[in-house]
XYZ file of C-alpha atoms in Angstrom:
404
model
C 99.571 108.008 120.459
C 96.272 109.809 120.905
C 94.061 110.454 117.916
C 94.321 113.996 116.548
C 91.121 115.553 115.241
C 90.888 117.223 111.855
C 92.022 120.851 111.902
C 88.810 122.036 110.207
C 86.333 124.379 111.936
C 83.299 122.706 113.513
C 80.985 124.209 110.910
C 82.954 122.816 107.935
C 82.975 119.069 107.335
C 85.697 117.254 105.410
C 83.258 116.806 102.523
C 82.446 120.530 102.503
C 86.111 121.467 102.531
C 86.929 119.208 99.581
C 83.897 120.429 97.631
C 83.976 124.148 98.387
C 87.591 125.024 99.245
C 90.080 122.474 97.882
C 91.974 124.164 95.019
C 89.192 126.795 94.854
C 89.602 129.273 97.712
C 91.660 129.798 100.871
C 90.513 129.120 104.418
C 91.806 130.618 107.672
C 91.242 128.332 110.678
C 91.821 130.044 114.006
C 93.574 127.769 116.515
C 93.104 124.862 114.127
C 96.197 122.970 115.308
C 97.026 123.930 118.912
C 99.125 120.742 119.272
C 101.940 122.382 117.287
C 102.506 125.150 119.839
C 105.620 124.516 121.914
C 107.087 121.799 119.663
C 109.893 124.069 118.417
C 111.688 127.291 119.182
C 113.683 129.322 116.627
C 117.079 128.094 117.830
C 115.934 124.481 117.308
C 115.466 125.167 113.595
C 118.694 127.151 113.210
C 120.631 124.293 114.830
C 118.833 121.657 112.768
C 119.580 123.508 109.518
C 123.303 123.028 110.194
C 123.122 119.246 110.643
C 124.346 116.720 108.121
C 121.673 115.135 105.885
C 119.271 118.049 106.424
C 117.868 119.799 103.351
C 117.851 123.514 104.136
C 117.977 126.928 102.478
C 119.199 130.254 103.833
C 117.622 133.254 102.120
C 118.879 136.802 102.677
C 117.375 140.106 101.549
C 119.254 143.393 101.236
C 118.549 146.745 99.608
C 120.962 147.811 96.844
C 122.058 151.359 95.977
C 119.019 151.764 93.702
C 116.666 150.993 96.577
C 115.716 147.589 95.170
C 115.553 144.318 97.054
C 118.369 141.896 96.271
C 118.045 138.258 97.311
C 120.793 135.720 97.909
C 120.294 131.995 98.429
C 122.563 129.431 100.110
C 121.525 125.788 100.085
C 122.593 122.989 102.400
C 124.978 121.988 103.730
C 124.840 125.040 105.972
C 127.405 125.802 108.673
C 127.532 128.012 111.750
C 129.484 130.672 109.853
C 126.596 131.056 107.418
C 124.546 132.551 110.251
C 127.125 135.207 111.103
C 126.732 138.844 109.980
C 123.207 138.325 108.658
C 121.203 141.294 107.343
C 118.045 142.448 109.125
C 115.825 140.413 106.803
C 116.557 136.726 106.321
C 114.886 133.338 106.537
C 115.988 129.751 106.926
C 113.831 126.907 105.596
C 114.166 123.220 106.479
C 112.452 120.524 104.388
C 111.230 117.081 105.393
C 110.932 118.111 109.035
C 108.833 115.069 109.943
C 112.005 113.017 109.421
C 113.554 114.762 112.404
C 110.473 115.143 114.580
C 108.107 112.151 114.969
C 105.865 114.366 117.112
C 105.425 116.725 114.186
C 104.869 113.848 111.764
C 101.933 112.677 113.890
C 100.205 115.972 113.124
C 99.558 114.739 109.562
C 96.486 113.217 111.213
C 94.981 116.711 111.367
C 94.878 116.649 107.555
C 93.639 113.058 107.294
C 90.758 114.143 105.053
C 93.357 114.367 102.243
C 94.660 110.975 100.950
C 98.148 110.273 102.269
C 99.519 109.701 98.769
C 99.129 113.439 98.184
C 101.491 114.299 101.053
C 104.735 115.895 99.975
C 106.604 116.877 103.120
C 106.525 119.211 106.123
C 108.694 122.312 105.848
C 109.448 124.908 108.519
C 110.401 128.520 107.885
C 112.085 130.660 110.529
C 112.445 134.419 110.163
C 113.160 137.288 112.542
C 110.961 140.389 112.417
C 110.570 141.584 108.817
C 111.844 138.342 107.295
C 110.067 136.860 104.305
C 110.509 134.673 101.233
C 108.810 137.230 98.976
C 105.577 137.301 97.010
C 105.197 134.018 95.164
C 102.938 131.106 94.336
C 103.375 127.339 94.557
C 102.371 124.465 92.283
C 101.108 122.548 95.301
C 98.453 122.992 97.977
C 99.663 123.899 101.434
C 98.391 124.268 104.973
C 100.452 126.970 106.701
C 100.503 126.479 110.462
C 101.859 129.085 112.845
C 104.058 127.302 115.396
C 105.824 130.214 117.104
C 105.492 133.990 116.986
C 103.332 135.812 114.473
C 103.323 136.187 110.704
C 101.223 138.485 108.534
C 99.834 136.746 105.461
C 98.474 138.408 102.354
C 96.773 136.375 99.623
C 96.214 137.912 96.198
C 95.803 136.991 92.558
C 95.635 133.554 90.959
C 98.712 132.687 88.914
C 99.647 130.236 86.150
C 102.822 129.209 84.290
C 102.675 132.450 82.287
C 103.036 134.582 85.433
C 106.219 136.663 85.143
C 108.784 136.634 87.931
C 111.409 139.227 88.801
C 114.531 138.659 86.678
C 117.979 137.862 88.052
C 116.753 136.556 91.403
C 117.588 133.132 92.888
C 113.944 132.489 93.816
C 110.646 132.853 91.942
C 109.106 136.079 93.242
C 107.097 138.951 91.826
C 105.946 142.398 92.991
C 102.285 142.628 92.020
C 99.709 140.472 93.823
C 96.583 142.207 92.562
C 93.542 142.677 94.783
C 94.032 141.040 98.172
C 91.716 138.206 99.172
C 93.061 138.036 102.724
C 95.262 140.110 105.003
C 95.664 138.539 108.450
C 98.222 138.144 111.224
C 98.373 134.502 112.294
C 98.759 133.514 115.930
C 100.412 130.307 117.196
C 98.133 127.370 116.394
C 96.359 129.114 113.503
C 96.091 127.282 110.168
C 95.820 128.843 106.701
C 94.948 126.746 103.659
C 96.437 128.187 100.449
C 95.375 126.509 97.178
C 97.985 125.852 94.514
C 98.698 128.822 92.237
C 97.247 131.399 94.643
C 99.804 134.158 95.283
C 100.795 134.671 98.902
C 103.184 136.807 100.925
C 104.158 136.226 104.541
C 106.138 138.665 106.694
C 107.341 137.824 110.208
C 106.011 140.236 112.818
C 108.501 138.936 115.404
C 110.673 135.842 115.791
C 108.493 133.463 113.844
C 108.170 129.790 112.877
C 105.684 128.778 110.192
C 105.228 125.095 109.372
C 104.029 124.136 105.881
C 102.168 120.867 105.322
C 102.561 120.488 101.554
C 100.348 118.359 99.313
C 100.838 117.796 95.617
C 99.766 115.735 92.619
C 102.259 113.984 90.299
C 103.429 115.896 87.243
C 103.354 114.560 83.696
C 107.124 114.094 83.516
C 107.042 111.815 86.585
C 104.243 109.743 85.087
C 105.984 109.383 81.725
C 109.193 108.305 83.476
C 107.296 105.703 85.487
C 105.413 104.427 82.439
C 108.709 104.028 80.603
C 110.210 102.232 83.587
C 107.226 99.851 83.723
C 107.588 99.079 80.012
C 111.327 98.448 80.336
C 110.851 96.237 83.395
C 107.858 93.986 82.617
C 105.366 93.254 85.388
C 102.192 91.154 85.497
C 100.396 94.427 84.762
C 101.710 94.653 81.222
C 103.282 92.665 78.395
C 105.549 95.029 76.404
C 105.263 92.734 73.349
C 101.877 94.380 72.791
C 103.776 97.529 71.768
C 105.766 95.748 69.066
C 102.905 95.810 66.543
C 103.738 98.295 63.754
C 101.386 101.198 63.035
C 99.282 100.976 59.868
C 99.696 103.909 57.487
C 98.632 104.997 54.008
C 101.428 107.308 52.853
C 101.006 109.934 50.156
C 103.628 110.849 47.564
C 106.100 113.143 49.334
C 109.680 114.381 48.880
C 112.109 111.588 49.703
C 113.320 112.976 53.049
C 110.112 114.571 54.294
C 108.171 113.344 57.328
C 104.685 114.479 56.397
C 102.760 116.355 59.131
C 99.528 114.550 58.226
C 101.286 111.221 58.755
C 102.591 112.466 62.117
C 99.038 113.278 63.176
C 97.826 109.859 62.006
C 100.450 108.097 64.124
C 99.607 110.349 67.058
C 95.920 109.397 66.787
C 96.787 105.697 66.624
C 98.961 106.036 69.713
C 96.284 107.916 71.671
C 93.598 105.456 70.543
C 95.734 102.598 71.809
C 96.342 104.309 75.145
C 92.642 105.026 75.632
C 91.362 101.595 74.573
C 93.891 99.065 75.899
C 92.893 97.368 79.190
C 96.505 96.295 79.589
C 97.701 99.868 79.346
C 95.105 100.904 81.944
C 96.727 98.496 84.373
C 100.224 99.658 83.478
C 99.167 103.288 83.953
C 97.689 102.472 87.353
C 100.943 100.779 88.333
C 103.019 103.751 87.108
C 100.757 106.210 88.906
C 100.804 104.266 92.171
C 104.609 104.064 92.033
C 104.852 107.811 91.402
C 102.475 109.038 94.086
C 103.790 106.675 96.764
C 107.379 107.865 96.240
C 109.057 110.130 98.776
C 110.740 113.265 97.484
C 113.473 112.926 100.128
C 115.405 109.776 100.897
C 114.204 107.960 103.989
C 116.819 107.910 106.740
C 117.674 104.383 107.816
C 117.348 103.484 111.493
C 119.892 101.362 113.339
C 117.131 99.737 115.397
C 116.813 95.966 115.111
C 113.674 93.996 115.926
C 113.274 90.293 116.694
C 110.012 88.312 116.578
C 110.184 86.952 120.142
C 110.982 90.364 121.655
C 108.296 92.044 119.541
C 105.760 89.449 120.690
C 106.618 90.164 124.331
C 106.367 93.932 123.844
C 102.967 93.649 122.161
C 101.724 91.399 124.974
C 102.956 94.043 127.437
C 100.838 96.723 125.750
C 102.979 98.086 122.894
C 101.271 99.043 119.637
C 102.325 99.358 115.995
C 101.145 101.854 113.406
C 102.280 103.406 110.145
C 105.258 105.734 110.431
C 104.327 109.203 109.165
C 107.621 109.316 107.238
C 106.441 106.570 104.888
C 103.783 106.571 102.175
C 101.725 103.394 101.874
C 98.902 102.944 99.375
C 97.087 100.181 97.559
C 95.012 99.620 94.438
C 92.043 97.253 94.222
C 91.741 96.062 90.591
C 94.154 94.386 90.635
C 95.050 94.551 94.332
C 98.598 95.780 94.839
C 100.450 97.458 97.702
C 103.095 100.171 97.326
C 105.449 101.628 99.935
C 107.651 104.630 99.196
C 107.462 104.019 95.450
C 108.104 100.279 95.676
C 105.560 97.685 94.529
C 105.411 94.840 97.059
C 104.750 91.910 94.764
C 105.587 89.045 97.142
C 103.198 89.679 100.027
C 100.965 86.917 101.358
C 97.241 87.527 101.837
C 97.838 87.935 105.581
C 100.669 90.431 105.115
C 98.614 92.384 102.566
C 95.616 92.575 104.910
C 97.701 93.805 107.850
C 99.672 96.396 105.858
C 96.501 97.655 104.153
C 94.776 98.176 107.512
C 97.824 99.956 108.941
C 97.920 102.229 105.904
C 94.293 103.138 106.562
C 95.117 104.264 110.099
C 94.660 101.064 112.107
C 96.670 100.546 115.291
C 97.975 97.004 115.776
C 98.090 95.577 119.314
C 98.417 92.012 120.573
C 94.697 91.339 120.517
C 94.393 92.625 116.945
C 97.341 90.503 115.833
C 95.674 87.424 117.301
C 92.519 88.270 115.368
C 94.430 88.199 112.086
C 95.824 84.715 112.633
C 93.009 83.079 114.624
C 91.068 81.681 111.672
C 94.077 80.642 109.607
C 94.890 76.974 109.280
C 98.587 77.697 109.655
C 100.527 77.171 112.884
C 103.345 79.354 111.551
C 101.127 82.330 110.639
C 101.814 84.258 113.854
C 105.574 83.746 113.614
C 105.637 84.741 109.929
C 103.594 87.876 110.622
C 105.832 88.892 113.536
C 108.878 88.413 111.311
C 107.321 90.637 108.629
C 106.432 93.295 111.195
C 110.061 93.305 112.361
C 111.242 93.893 108.791
C 108.719 96.674 108.228
C 109.746 98.354 111.485
C 113.436 98.199 110.508
C 112.568 99.615 107.061
C 110.954 102.629 108.728
C 107.488 101.841 107.339
C 106.004 101.335 110.796
C 106.637 102.690 114.269
C 106.430 100.863 117.615
C 104.835 102.700 120.532
C 106.028 101.083 123.750
């Protein structure tokens, strides 16, 4: 697989983008990702939306007797009959598209200036002329890439959780976008960065495919769930017995059944002080965070492919290469060192396995010569065989991909 350059304009470096644009202001990049042109046609997406195991939504818009827009939403599984007798304005959206198109998944490289643990998924939206998903905002950052046809995008006001949506609609939309920051028709290959919470509105100008590369941070509920899970399932990062020490309180005279608000605040302060001052909790929090951000939102499809060390060795010697599969999320921490894949902490890796998987996660491509470099200085005759066996397992798990 050839290396794909960042989608940024020549005059904007990755550092500039992260400093000046990320979560601050939008950026339109003309012909920023030409590699996406020709990957899909509208019928490809309509057919895919009807397949088993695909997460899809069919959104229809009609005008009622009062002249107001009425939206209806049908979620997967979708069938052929769902695409009969459609109104003039409709859209179909398919999530996790990289699962079904390795070629599309490779295009994550164009956004390699963003850490991979922030990747959510790649979604595609098809709409005929006039189709839209309404005026809305998202709680995640997104790069909108035009893959087919043309779509007019308007960007408006900044929103927050207090922003009011139209009542009695199956999706979160509103009417007023305030003063427009951008009003452009995107051509195939164009890229538009939209920061989280910036309102946007896209309308298809013709048969149109827009691909969304979504990036998000973990929410507090996810972190609390993961912290609780780490406490309930002890790891070397944390000894839950440390939490069994009672709080120290100086109660005042109160009615027998009353929980005094001042005492509540005292216990809250003691809890927060513990969380901010405990080195053990710092490690537990890091573990919970790494588990959360390395998790996939959609279940990874299992491949039927089987790999065997001897065959893999022969393929690598014949020129095959191995690299991270774009469907998987691999990350590591340094203090202490730990590796995570798709939300799972890999606590039984050898130093050799850790080094190889870490390098692959950072974009390395493994060939036969590189593999020999890993094992050359090891005083272990079995190192090569053990590594090949591990690579076979990782390939079968869908963490890595073999390019023959």
